[in-house]
Coordinates of C-alpha atoms and ligand atoms in Angstrom, one line a residue:
M1 CA 22.0 -13.4 33.7
A2 CA 20.1 -10.2 34.8
D3 CA 16.7 -9.2 33.3
L4 CA 18.0 -6.7 30.1
I5 CA 15.6 -4.5 29.0
H6 CA 14.2 -4.2 25.8
T7 CA 12.8 -1.5 23.5
P8 CA 9.6 -1.0 23.0
E9 CA 7.9 -2.6 19.5
G10 CA 8.3 -0.8 16.4
V11 CA 11.3 1.8 18.1
R12 CA 15.2 0.6 18.1
D13 CA 18.8 1.3 19.4
I14 CA 20.6 1.6 16.2
T15 CA 24.5 0.6 17.0
P16 CA 27.0 2.2 15.9
D17 CA 27.9 0.6 12.3
E18 CA 24.7 0.9 11.2
L19 CA 24.3 4.5 12.2
K20 CA 27.7 5.0 10.6
K21 CA 26.4 3.8 7.0
Q22 CA 23.2 5.8 8.1
L23 CA 24.8 8.7 8.8
E24 CA 27.0 8.7 5.6
I25 CA 24.8 7.8 3.0
G26 CA 21.9 10.9 4.9
N27 CA 25.2 13.2 4.4
R28 CA 25.3 12.5 1.2
L29 CA 21.7 13.1 0.2
L30 CA 21.3 16.4 2.0
D31 CA 24.4 17.5 0.6
V32 CA 22.2 16.4 -3.3
I33 CA 19.4 18.6 -1.9
K34 CA 21.7 21.8 -0.1
E35 CA 23.5 21.8 -3.3
K36 CA 20.0 22.7 -5.7
G37 CA 19.5 26.1 -2.8
Y38 CA 18.0 23.7 -0.4
M39 CA 18.2 25.3 3.1
L40 CA 18.0 23.4 6.2
M41 CA 15.8 23.8 9.1
Q42 CA 14.9 22.4 11.9
T43 CA 11.0 22.2 13.2
P44 CA 9.8 20.7 16.9
S45 CA 9.8 17.4 17.4
F46 CA 5.7 18.0 18.5
E47 CA 2.9 20.5 18.2
Y48 CA -0.4 21.0 18.5
F49 CA -2.4 18.3 16.7
D50 CA -4.0 21.1 14.6
V51 CA -1.1 20.8 12.8
F52 CA -1.9 17.7 11.7
A53 CA -5.3 16.7 12.0
N54 CA -8.1 16.5 9.5
N55 CA -6.3 16.9 6.3
M56 CA -3.6 18.4 6.5
G57 CA -1.7 14.7 7.2
M58 CA -1.4 11.7 6.1
T59 CA -1.6 10.1 9.3
P60 CA -4.5 8.8 10.6
S61 CA -5.7 10.1 14.1
R62 CA -5.6 6.6 15.7
E63 CA -1.7 5.9 14.6
L64 CA -1.0 9.8 15.9
Y65 CA 1.2 9.9 19.3
K66 CA -0.8 12.4 21.4
F67 CA -0.2 13.9 24.9
Y68 CA -1.5 16.8 26.8
D69 CA 0.5 19.4 28.2
K70 CA 0.6 21.3 31.4
E71 CA -2.8 23.9 30.3
G72 CA -4.7 20.3 28.7
N73 CA -3.5 21.1 25.2
T74 CA -3.4 18.2 23.0
L75 CA 0.6 17.7 21.8
V76 CA 1.2 15.1 19.2
L77 CA 4.8 13.7 17.7
R78 CA 5.2 14.6 14.4
P79 CA 4.1 11.3 12.4
D80 CA 5.5 13.5 8.9
F81 CA 7.1 17.0 8.4
T82 CA 5.3 18.4 5.0
P83 CA 2.2 20.1 7.6
S84 CA 5.2 20.8 9.5
M85 CA 7.2 22.9 7.2
A86 CA 4.4 24.6 5.7
R87 CA 3.2 25.8 9.2
A88 CA 6.6 26.9 9.8
Y89 CA 6.6 28.4 6.8
S90 CA 3.4 30.7 6.5
K91 CA 5.0 31.8 9.9
L92 CA 9.0 32.7 8.9
Y93 CA 9.0 33.4 5.0
Y94 CA 5.0 35.7 4.9
D95 CA 6.2 38.3 3.5
V96 CA 7.9 36.4 0.9
T97 CA 6.7 35.5 -2.8
D98 CA 10.2 34.9 -4.3
P99 CA 10.8 30.5 -4.4
V100 CA 11.8 29.6 -1.0
K101 CA 13.9 26.2 -0.7
L102 CA 13.8 24.1 2.6
C103 CA 14.6 21.2 3.5
Y104 CA 14.4 18.7 6.4
S105 CA 16.8 15.8 8.9
G106 CA 14.7 14.2 11.9
N107 CA 12.3 11.3 13.0
T108 CA 9.2 10.8 12.3
F109 CA 6.8 8.2 14.9
V110 CA 4.1 6.9 13.9
N111 CA 2.1 4.2 15.9
G112 CA 1.2 2.2 13.2
S113 CA 0.0 -1.3 14.3
D114 CA 2.0 -3.9 15.5
L115 CA 4.5 -7.4 14.1
N116 CA 4.2 -6.0 11.0
G117 CA 8.1 -5.6 10.6
R118 CA 7.4 -1.5 10.4
L119 CA 9.0 1.2 12.5
K120 CA 7.2 3.7 13.9
E121 CA 10.6 6.0 14.8
L122 CA 12.0 6.6 11.5
T123 CA 14.3 9.3 10.4
Q124 CA 13.0 11.1 7.3
I125 CA 14.7 13.7 5.3
G126 CA 13.3 16.2 2.3
A127 CA 13.0 18.4 0.7
E128 CA 9.8 21.4 0.5
L129 CA 9.9 24.3 -2.6
Y130 CA 6.8 26.8 -2.2
N131 CA 6.0 29.8 -4.1
D132 CA 6.6 28.4 -7.2
D133 CA 3.7 26.4 -9.6
S134 CA 5.8 25.8 -12.9
C135 CA 6.5 22.6 -14.9
E136 CA 10.3 23.8 -14.1
A137 CA 9.5 23.2 -10.3
D138 CA 8.4 20.3 -10.5
A139 CA 10.9 18.4 -13.4
G140 CA 13.4 20.0 -10.4
M141 CA 11.5 18.2 -8.2
I142 CA 11.0 15.0 -9.7
S143 CA 15.5 15.3 -10.8
L144 CA 16.2 15.6 -6.9
V145 CA 14.8 13.0 -6.3
I146 CA 16.4 11.1 -9.3
N147 CA 19.8 12.5 -8.2
C148 CA 19.0 11.6 -4.5
M149 CA 18.3 7.6 -5.5
I150 CA 21.8 7.5 -7.4
A151 CA 23.6 9.3 -4.1
A152 CA 22.9 6.7 -2.4
G153 CA 23.8 3.7 -4.5
F154 CA 21.1 2.7 -6.5
K155 CA 21.5 1.4 -10.2
N156 CA 18.1 -0.5 -11.0
F157 CA 15.2 2.1 -9.9
V158 CA 12.4 3.2 -11.5
V159 CA 10.9 7.1 -11.5
S160 CA 6.9 7.0 -11.4
V161 CA 5.3 10.2 -11.9
G162 CA 1.7 10.8 -12.7
N163 CA -0.7 13.3 -12.2
G164 CA -4.0 13.4 -9.8
N165 CA -5.7 16.0 -11.6
F166 CA -5.7 12.7 -14.3
F167 CA -8.6 10.9 -12.9
K168 CA -10.4 13.3 -11.4
G169 CA -11.2 14.8 -14.9
L170 CA -12.3 11.8 -16.0
F171 CA -14.7 11.6 -12.3
E172 CA -16.2 14.2 -13.0
Q173 CA -16.8 13.1 -16.8
M174 CA -18.2 9.9 -16.0
G175 CA -20.5 11.7 -13.5
I176 CA -18.8 9.5 -10.7
T177 CA -19.5 11.1 -6.8
G178 CA -19.3 9.7 -3.3
P179 CA -18.3 6.2 -2.3
D180 CA -18.0 5.3 -6.1
E181 CA -15.5 7.4 -6.3
E182 CA -13.6 6.9 -2.9
K183 CA -13.6 3.3 -4.0
L184 CA -12.6 3.6 -7.3
R185 CA -10.0 6.2 -6.2
A186 CA -8.8 3.2 -4.1
L187 CA -8.9 0.5 -6.7
I188 CA -6.4 2.8 -9.3
A189 CA -3.9 4.2 -6.2
S190 CA -3.2 0.6 -5.4
G191 CA -3.5 0.0 -9.6
N192 CA -5.5 -3.2 -8.3
F193 CA -7.4 -2.6 -12.7
Y194 CA -8.9 -6.4 -12.5
K195 CA -11.3 -4.6 -9.7
V196 CA -11.9 -1.3 -11.6
E197 CA -13.0 -2.6 -15.0
D198 CA -15.6 -4.5 -12.3
L199 CA -16.8 -2.0 -10.6
L200 CA -17.2 0.9 -13.8
N201 CA -19.1 -2.0 -15.0
R202 CA -21.2 -2.4 -11.9
I203 CA -21.9 1.3 -12.1
G204 CA -22.8 1.3 -15.4
I205 CA -19.6 3.1 -17.3
D206 CA -19.7 2.6 -21.4
R207 CA -17.3 0.0 -22.9
E208 CA -15.2 2.4 -24.8
M209 CA -14.2 4.4 -21.6
I210 CA -14.1 1.1 -19.4
E211 CA -11.4 -0.3 -22.6
L212 CA -9.7 3.7 -22.3
I213 CA -9.0 2.8 -18.3
L214 CA -8.4 -0.3 -18.1
A215 CA -5.6 0.8 -21.8
V216 CA -3.8 3.5 -18.9
P217 CA -1.0 1.5 -16.8
N218 CA 0.1 -0.2 -19.6
D219 CA -0.6 1.4 -23.2
Y220 CA 0.2 5.0 -22.0
T221 CA 3.9 5.1 -19.8
T222 CA 5.9 6.6 -21.5
G223 CA 5.9 10.7 -22.8
Q224 CA 4.9 10.3 -26.1
S225 CA 2.4 8.0 -25.4
L226 CA 0.5 11.2 -23.5
A227 CA 0.2 12.9 -27.1
G228 CA -1.9 9.3 -28.5
L229 CA -4.3 9.7 -24.8
K230 CA -4.9 13.1 -25.4
S231 CA -6.9 12.2 -28.3
K232 CA -9.1 10.2 -26.7
I233 CA -10.3 12.8 -23.7
S234 CA -12.6 15.9 -24.0
N235 CA -12.6 17.1 -21.0
P236 CA -10.6 20.3 -19.5
K237 CA -9.3 19.3 -16.2
S238 CA -8.0 15.6 -17.9
L239 CA -6.5 17.5 -20.8
E240 CA -4.7 19.7 -18.2
A241 CA -3.3 17.3 -16.8
I242 CA -1.6 15.3 -19.6
D243 CA -0.7 18.6 -20.6
R244 CA 1.6 19.3 -17.2
L245 CA 3.4 15.7 -17.2
I246 CA 4.3 15.8 -21.3
N247 CA 5.8 19.2 -20.1
V248 CA 7.3 18.2 -17.3
I249 CA 8.7 14.7 -19.1
D250 CA 10.3 16.7 -21.7
I251 CA 12.3 18.7 -19.4
L252 CA 13.7 15.9 -17.4
S253 CA 14.4 14.5 -21.4
R254 CA 16.3 17.6 -22.1
E255 CA 18.5 16.7 -18.9
G256 CA 18.8 13.5 -20.2
A257 CA 16.6 12.2 -16.6
D258 CA 13.5 10.5 -19.1
K259 CA 15.4 7.1 -18.6
Y260 CA 14.2 6.4 -15.3
I261 CA 10.6 7.6 -15.6
S262 CA 7.7 5.3 -16.1
V263 CA 4.6 7.2 -16.5
D264 CA 1.9 6.6 -14.1
L265 CA -1.3 7.9 -14.0
G266 CA -3.4 6.1 -11.9
L267 CA -0.7 7.4 -8.6
L268 CA -3.7 8.9 -6.9
N269 CA -3.5 10.1 -3.7
K270 CA -6.5 8.5 -1.0
Y271 CA -5.8 12.5 0.5
N272 CA -6.7 16.0 -0.8
Y273 CA -3.4 16.4 0.9
Y274 CA -1.5 16.5 -2.8
T275 CA -2.9 18.5 -5.9
G276 CA -1.2 18.4 -9.2
V277 CA 1.9 15.5 -10.2
L278 CA 3.0 12.9 -7.5
F279 CA 5.9 10.7 -8.0
R280 CA 7.6 7.9 -6.3
A281 CA 10.7 5.9 -6.5
Y282 CA 11.0 2.0 -6.6
T283 CA 13.4 -0.6 -6.9
F284 CA 12.8 -4.4 -7.3
G285 CA 12.8 -6.2 -4.4
F286 CA 11.0 -3.6 -1.8
G287 CA 7.4 -3.7 -1.3
D288 CA 6.7 0.0 -1.0
A289 CA 8.2 3.4 -2.9
I290 CA 11.2 4.3 -1.5
M291 CA 11.3 7.9 -2.5
K292 CA 7.5 9.5 -2.7
G293 CA 6.2 13.4 -3.3
G294 CA 4.2 15.4 -5.0
R295 CA 2.6 19.1 -5.7
Y296 CA 0.4 20.3 -2.7
D297 CA -1.3 23.4 -3.3
N298 CA -3.7 23.8 -1.3
L299 CA -1.8 22.8 2.3
V300 CA 0.1 25.2 2.8
K301 CA -3.1 28.0 3.0
E302 CA -4.6 25.9 5.9
F303 CA -1.4 27.8 7.7
G304 CA -2.2 31.3 6.7
K305 CA -0.6 31.9 3.8
D306 CA -2.2 30.6 0.0
T307 CA 0.7 29.5 -2.0
P308 CA 1.9 27.0 -4.6
A309 CA 4.0 23.7 -2.4
I310 CA 5.7 20.6 -3.6
G311 CA 8.0 18.3 -1.9
F312 CA 9.3 14.9 -1.2
G313 CA 10.7 12.5 1.6
V314 CA 11.9 9.4 1.7
S315 CA 13.2 7.2 5.1
L316 CA 16.2 6.8 6.0
D317 CA 15.2 3.3 7.7
E318 CA 13.7 2.1 4.7
L319 CA 16.2 3.0 2.2
M320 CA 18.9 1.3 4.2
I321 CA 16.4 -1.8 4.5
A322 CA 15.6 -1.4 0.1
L323 CA 19.8 -0.7 0.0
R324 CA 20.4 -4.2 1.5
D325 CA 17.8 -6.1 -0.3
A326 CA 19.2 -4.2 -3.8
K327 CA 22.6 -5.8 -3.5
D328 CA 25.7 -3.9 -4.4
D329 CA 25.5 -4.4 -8.2
G330 CA 22.0 -2.9 -8.3
R331 CA 20.5 -5.8 -8.8
S332 CA 17.8 -7.9 -7.0
A333 CA 17.2 -11.2 -7.0
N334 CA 13.7 -10.4 -7.2
N335 CA 14.4 -8.4 -11.0
E336 CA 14.8 -11.2 -12.7
Y337 CA 12.2 -13.7 -11.0
L338 CA 8.3 -13.9 -10.6
T339 CA 8.1 -15.2 -7.2
F340 CA 4.9 -16.8 -5.8
A341 CA 4.3 -17.7 -2.5
L342 CA 1.5 -20.7 -2.1
T343 CA -0.1 -21.7 0.6
K344 CA 0.8 -25.3 1.6
G345 CA -1.2 -28.3 0.7
R346 CA -4.7 -28.8 -1.5
L347 CA -4.9 -25.3 -2.8
A348 CA -1.0 -25.0 -3.5
E349 CA -2.3 -28.5 -5.9
K350 CA -4.5 -26.7 -7.6
T351 CA -2.9 -23.5 -7.9
L352 CA -0.3 -25.1 -9.5
A353 CA -2.6 -27.5 -12.0
L354 CA -4.1 -24.1 -13.0
L355 CA -0.4 -22.1 -13.6
E356 CA -0.1 -25.3 -15.6
K357 CA -2.4 -25.3 -18.2
T358 CA -1.1 -21.1 -18.3
G359 CA 2.3 -23.2 -19.6
I360 CA 3.9 -22.0 -15.9
Y361 CA 6.0 -25.4 -13.9
C362 CA 7.6 -26.8 -11.4
D363 CA 8.8 -30.1 -11.9
E364 CA 10.6 -29.8 -8.6
M365 CA 7.7 -29.6 -6.3
K366 CA 6.3 -32.8 -8.3
D367 CA 8.4 -35.1 -5.7
G368 CA 5.5 -35.2 -3.1
G369 CA 7.4 -36.3 0.2
S370 CA 10.1 -33.6 -0.6
R371 CA 10.3 -31.0 2.4
K372 CA 11.4 -28.3 0.2
L373 CA 10.6 -25.1 1.1
I374 CA 11.4 -23.1 -2.4
F375 CA 11.4 -24.3 -5.9
V376 CA 12.5 -22.6 -9.6
N377 CA 12.2 -22.6 -12.7
E378 CA 15.6 -21.7 -14.1
E379 CA 14.2 -21.8 -17.5
L380 CA 10.2 -20.4 -17.4
K381 CA 12.7 -17.6 -14.7
V382 CA 9.7 -18.0 -11.5
K383 CA 10.3 -19.4 -7.9
F384 CA 7.5 -21.3 -5.9
F385 CA 7.6 -21.1 -2.2
L386 CA 4.8 -22.4 0.3
A387 CA 3.7 -21.3 3.3
K388 CA 1.0 -21.5 5.8
G389 CA -2.0 -19.9 4.5
P390 CA -2.1 -16.7 7.0
D391 CA 2.1 -15.6 6.0
V392 CA 1.1 -15.5 2.3
P393 CA -0.7 -12.4 2.5
T394 CA 2.6 -11.0 4.6
Y395 CA 4.8 -12.1 2.1
V396 CA 3.3 -10.3 -0.7
E397 CA 3.4 -6.8 1.5
H398 CA 6.6 -7.2 1.8
G399 CA 7.1 -7.7 -1.6
V400 CA 10.1 -11.0 -1.2
A401 CA 7.1 -12.8 -3.1
D402 CA 5.6 -10.5 -6.2
I403 CA 2.3 -12.5 -6.7
G404 CA -0.1 -15.2 -3.7
V405 CA -2.7 -17.3 -3.3
T406 CA -4.4 -18.1 -0.3
G407 CA -7.9 -17.5 1.2
K408 CA -10.3 -14.4 1.3
D409 CA -11.2 -15.3 4.5
T410 CA -7.1 -14.7 5.0
I411 CA -6.9 -12.2 2.8
D412 CA -10.0 -10.5 5.1
E413 CA -8.5 -12.0 8.1
E414 CA -5.1 -10.2 7.4
D415 CA -5.9 -7.2 6.0
R416 CA -2.9 -6.7 4.5
K417 CA -1.7 -3.9 1.7
I418 CA -2.3 -5.7 -1.6
L419 CA -3.7 -6.2 -4.3
E420 CA -6.7 -8.9 -4.4
V421 CA -7.1 -9.8 -8.4
L422 CA -8.4 -13.0 -9.5
D423 CA -10.9 -14.9 -8.0
L424 CA -9.4 -19.0 -8.6
G425 CA -12.9 -20.7 -8.6
F426 CA -11.5 -23.3 -6.2
G427 CA -11.4 -23.8 -2.5
K428 CA -15.7 -22.5 -2.5
C429 CA -16.2 -22.2 1.3
R430 CA -18.3 -20.1 3.5
M431 CA -17.6 -17.6 6.8
C432 CA -20.8 -18.1 8.8
V433 CA -21.7 -17.5 12.5
C434 CA -22.7 -21.1 13.8
G435 CA -23.9 -22.6 16.8
H436 CA -26.7 -24.4 18.5
K437 CA -30.2 -23.8 16.5
S438 CA -31.6 -22.5 20.3
D439 CA -28.8 -19.8 20.5
S440 CA -30.0 -17.8 17.4
Q441 CA -31.8 -15.3 19.1
L442 CA -29.6 -14.1 20.5
L443 CA -28.7 -13.0 17.2
E444 CA -31.8 -11.3 17.3
K445 CA -30.9 -9.1 20.9
R446 CA -29.1 -6.7 21.4
D447 CA -27.1 -8.2 24.0
I448 CA -23.3 -8.5 24.5
I449 CA -22.5 -12.1 22.8
K450 CA -19.1 -14.4 23.4
V451 CA -17.9 -15.3 20.0
A452 CA -15.4 -17.5 19.4
T453 CA -13.0 -17.9 16.1
K454 CA -9.6 -18.1 14.4
Y455 CA -10.6 -14.7 12.3
P456 CA -11.4 -12.0 14.8
H457 CA -11.4 -9.1 12.5
I458 CA -13.6 -10.6 9.7
A459 CA -16.2 -11.6 13.6
R460 CA -15.2 -7.8 14.8
A461 CA -15.6 -6.3 11.4
Y462 CA -19.3 -8.5 10.8
F463 CA -20.6 -8.0 14.0
N464 CA -19.7 -4.3 14.3
N465 CA -19.9 -3.0 11.5
I466 CA -23.1 -4.9 9.4
K467 CA -24.7 -6.2 12.7
H468 CA -24.3 -3.0 15.4
Q469 CA -23.7 -5.9 18.0
S470 CA -21.2 -5.5 20.6
V471 CA -19.4 -8.6 20.9
D472 CA -16.4 -10.4 23.2
L473 CA -14.3 -12.0 20.5
I474 CA -12.4 -15.5 22.1
K475 CA -8.8 -16.2 19.6
L476 CA -9.1 -19.5 18.9
N477 CA -6.6 -21.6 16.5
G478 CA -8.8 -24.1 15.2
S479 CA -11.3 -27.3 16.3
I480 CA -13.7 -23.9 16.9
E481 CA -17.0 -25.6 17.2
L482 CA -15.9 -27.3 20.9
A483 CA -16.6 -23.8 22.4
P484 CA -20.2 -23.5 22.2
I485 CA -20.4 -27.1 22.6
V486 CA -18.0 -27.3 26.2
G487 CA -19.6 -23.3 27.0
L488 CA -16.6 -21.7 25.7
S489 CA -18.7 -19.3 23.5
D490 CA -22.3 -18.3 23.0
V491 CA -21.7 -18.7 18.8
I492 CA -18.5 -18.9 16.7
V493 CA -17.7 -17.6 13.2
D494 CA -16.1 -20.2 11.4
I495 CA -15.9 -21.6 8.1
V496 CA -18.1 -23.9 6.4
E497 CA -16.9 -26.4 3.7
T498 CA -19.7 -29.4 3.4
G499 CA -21.4 -28.9 6.7
S500 CA -19.7 -32.3 8.1
T501 CA -18.5 -30.6 10.9
L502 CA -21.4 -29.0 11.7
R503 CA -23.6 -31.7 11.6
E504 CA -21.5 -34.3 13.7
N505 CA -21.7 -31.7 16.8
G506 CA -24.7 -31.0 16.6
L507 CA -24.9 -26.8 15.3
D508 CA -25.8 -25.1 13.1
V509 CA -25.2 -22.2 10.2
L510 CA -27.2 -19.7 11.6
E511 CA -25.8 -16.5 9.9
E512 CA -24.1 -16.3 6.1
I513 CA -21.2 -13.6 6.3
C514 CA -19.4 -13.6 3.0
D515 CA -18.5 -16.6 0.2
L516 CA -15.3 -17.4 -0.4
S517 CA -12.5 -19.0 -2.4
A518 CA -9.1 -18.8 -3.7
R519 CA -7.6 -15.8 -4.8
M520 CA -4.7 -14.7 -6.3
V521 CA -3.0 -11.6 -4.5
V522 CA 0.0 -9.5 -5.8
N523 CA 2.2 -6.9 -4.1
P524 CA 1.5 -3.5 -5.2
V525 CA 4.9 -2.7 -6.7
S526 CA 5.4 -6.0 -8.3
M527 CA 2.2 -4.8 -10.4
R528 CA 3.7 -1.8 -11.4
L529 CA 7.8 -2.7 -12.2
H530 CA 6.5 -6.2 -13.4
S531 CA 3.2 -5.2 -14.5
K532 CA 3.3 -6.8 -18.2
R533 CA 4.6 -10.1 -17.0
I534 CA 1.4 -10.3 -14.7
K535 CA -0.8 -8.9 -17.1
L536 CA -0.2 -11.4 -19.0
L537 CA -0.2 -14.3 -16.2
V538 CA -4.2 -13.4 -15.4
D539 CA -5.0 -12.9 -18.5
R540 CA -4.0 -16.4 -19.1
I541 CA -5.5 -17.6 -16.4
K542 CA -8.9 -15.8 -17.1
E543 CA -8.6 -18.1 -19.9
V544 CA -8.2 -20.9 -18.7
L545 CA -11.1 -19.9 -15.8
Ligands
PRP1 C1 -12.3 -25.8 8.7 C2 -13.4 -25.2 10.2 C3 -14.1 -26.2 10.1 C4 -14.5 -27.1 8.7 C5 -15.3 -27.2 8.0 O1 -11.4 -26.5 9.9 O2 -12.5 -24.2 10.8 O3 -13.8 -26.5 11.9 O4 -13.0 -27.3 8.1 O5 -15.1 -27.9 6.8 P1 -16.2 -29.0 6.5 O6 -17.9 -27.7 6.4 O7 -16.3 -29.2 5.2 O8 -16.8 -29.8 7.3 P2 -9.7 -27.6 9.6 O9 -10.3 -29.0 8.7 O10 -9.0 -26.2 8.8 O11 -9.3 -27.5 10.9 P3 -9.5 -26.4 12.3 O12 -10.7 -26.6 13.1 O13 -8.2 -26.8 13.6 O14 -9.2 -25.3 12.5

């Protein structure tokens, strides 16, 4: 057969059948949006770099597709529509003071990392409302998202609504700024309230405030509960944020749309792009939000016109995947079951023993000789599957498993969008730089050294960011100790448990990088949709530990 040419990683041909379905759904969404008075417009596929630089975009500069024109200007394939639309709006509607409703449909391009199953070219549809900072505008945009979810065919979904100013006010009140604020913001945004507690304790925040913050994801998830939260807050920014949410939810309730709404004050954005109400539509079995949006009152002025704005966007390609996973009856398999991805072998055995103490068990798994990979306990509605350690974070990130258990080494190496919620205390070992004792002076010098490892990300982060030493990394898959003995590398970065492999091969620990143990990780969407069940489980395991 002739050599056939494939598409590059992250882009694809869409077959006539698939395109037909995608266009049908896209048109349905656009009809819903246009019915609300939004006018379809188009911006160019590429723009000057400045439009997406700094605070304007959500995409890090290294993930932009950049190129030059003949005049030497840096151009960028649009990674996102919102800055592009804000630029166009500023120019085209500069003198207009009434609300302006615009919508778009087109492709975006993000040069994300390879081999994680994410597309680099996506078809996006969205709507932006300018010149209207009312609660009605917020409610209208959220209601548009709900209508689009219904029009797309989802039956079982949740739209989480928050207000970024709630935590902004609390951070100010607690005097948390700089790197601590950044860390806290990231932990809250990802729903990792277990780590939030640790960090607040370390900063020295009083117990009453910590209890209040920890109660946010569980006790304040409805419009009604927000009134109770108000009595516990003193700073005006957070109070204003709560009042705004109460108003918006009231408006949605009058339309009967509140059944789709769940309050999530932990919705925060890493970027300063969003300024108030934020929202995300989730469905079971899909590891990420399907539709996202919020208020961004500070963005449009960067393009010349100081005006409030709110909008939402959806990637049609991701929506099609979520629809396929949600099945026709709108109930995904993951809806009822809590699914665990465990690391095959000793780690799985220890995890199961621990879970058994909390009342979760799976007799089917006790047949040691079995080659089966998936196990179910129908009564408890739990599913387990066994995977290779490095694949556990991948299953959890993609949402096919709600919970995973694997080593800290794997979690750091894979660097996935998952929440690390618990240190299970077993599988303890250390990540170390090892080699011949006589070579330890190589680590003092600023020379480039050769480092063999199964963990290139961890090794690079340690040498470059902590030691500020340049290294040539050599990726190996096992028996790493061999490398310095046969002269493939100067040192290795590897796991040391008992130290016997090193001793038997005449090698030593030269530096310790970090302690390791088995950790429990959770998919961020599962954390929101199964929050009660997962919290109960984590609390029970904590008691047992
Ligand atoms: C790990 C690690 C070390 C060894 C350390 O290897 O890579 O080689 O265990 O344990 P110790 O300190 O108790 O001797 P593993 O057994 O996973 O096999 P691998 O060499 O194929 O990676």
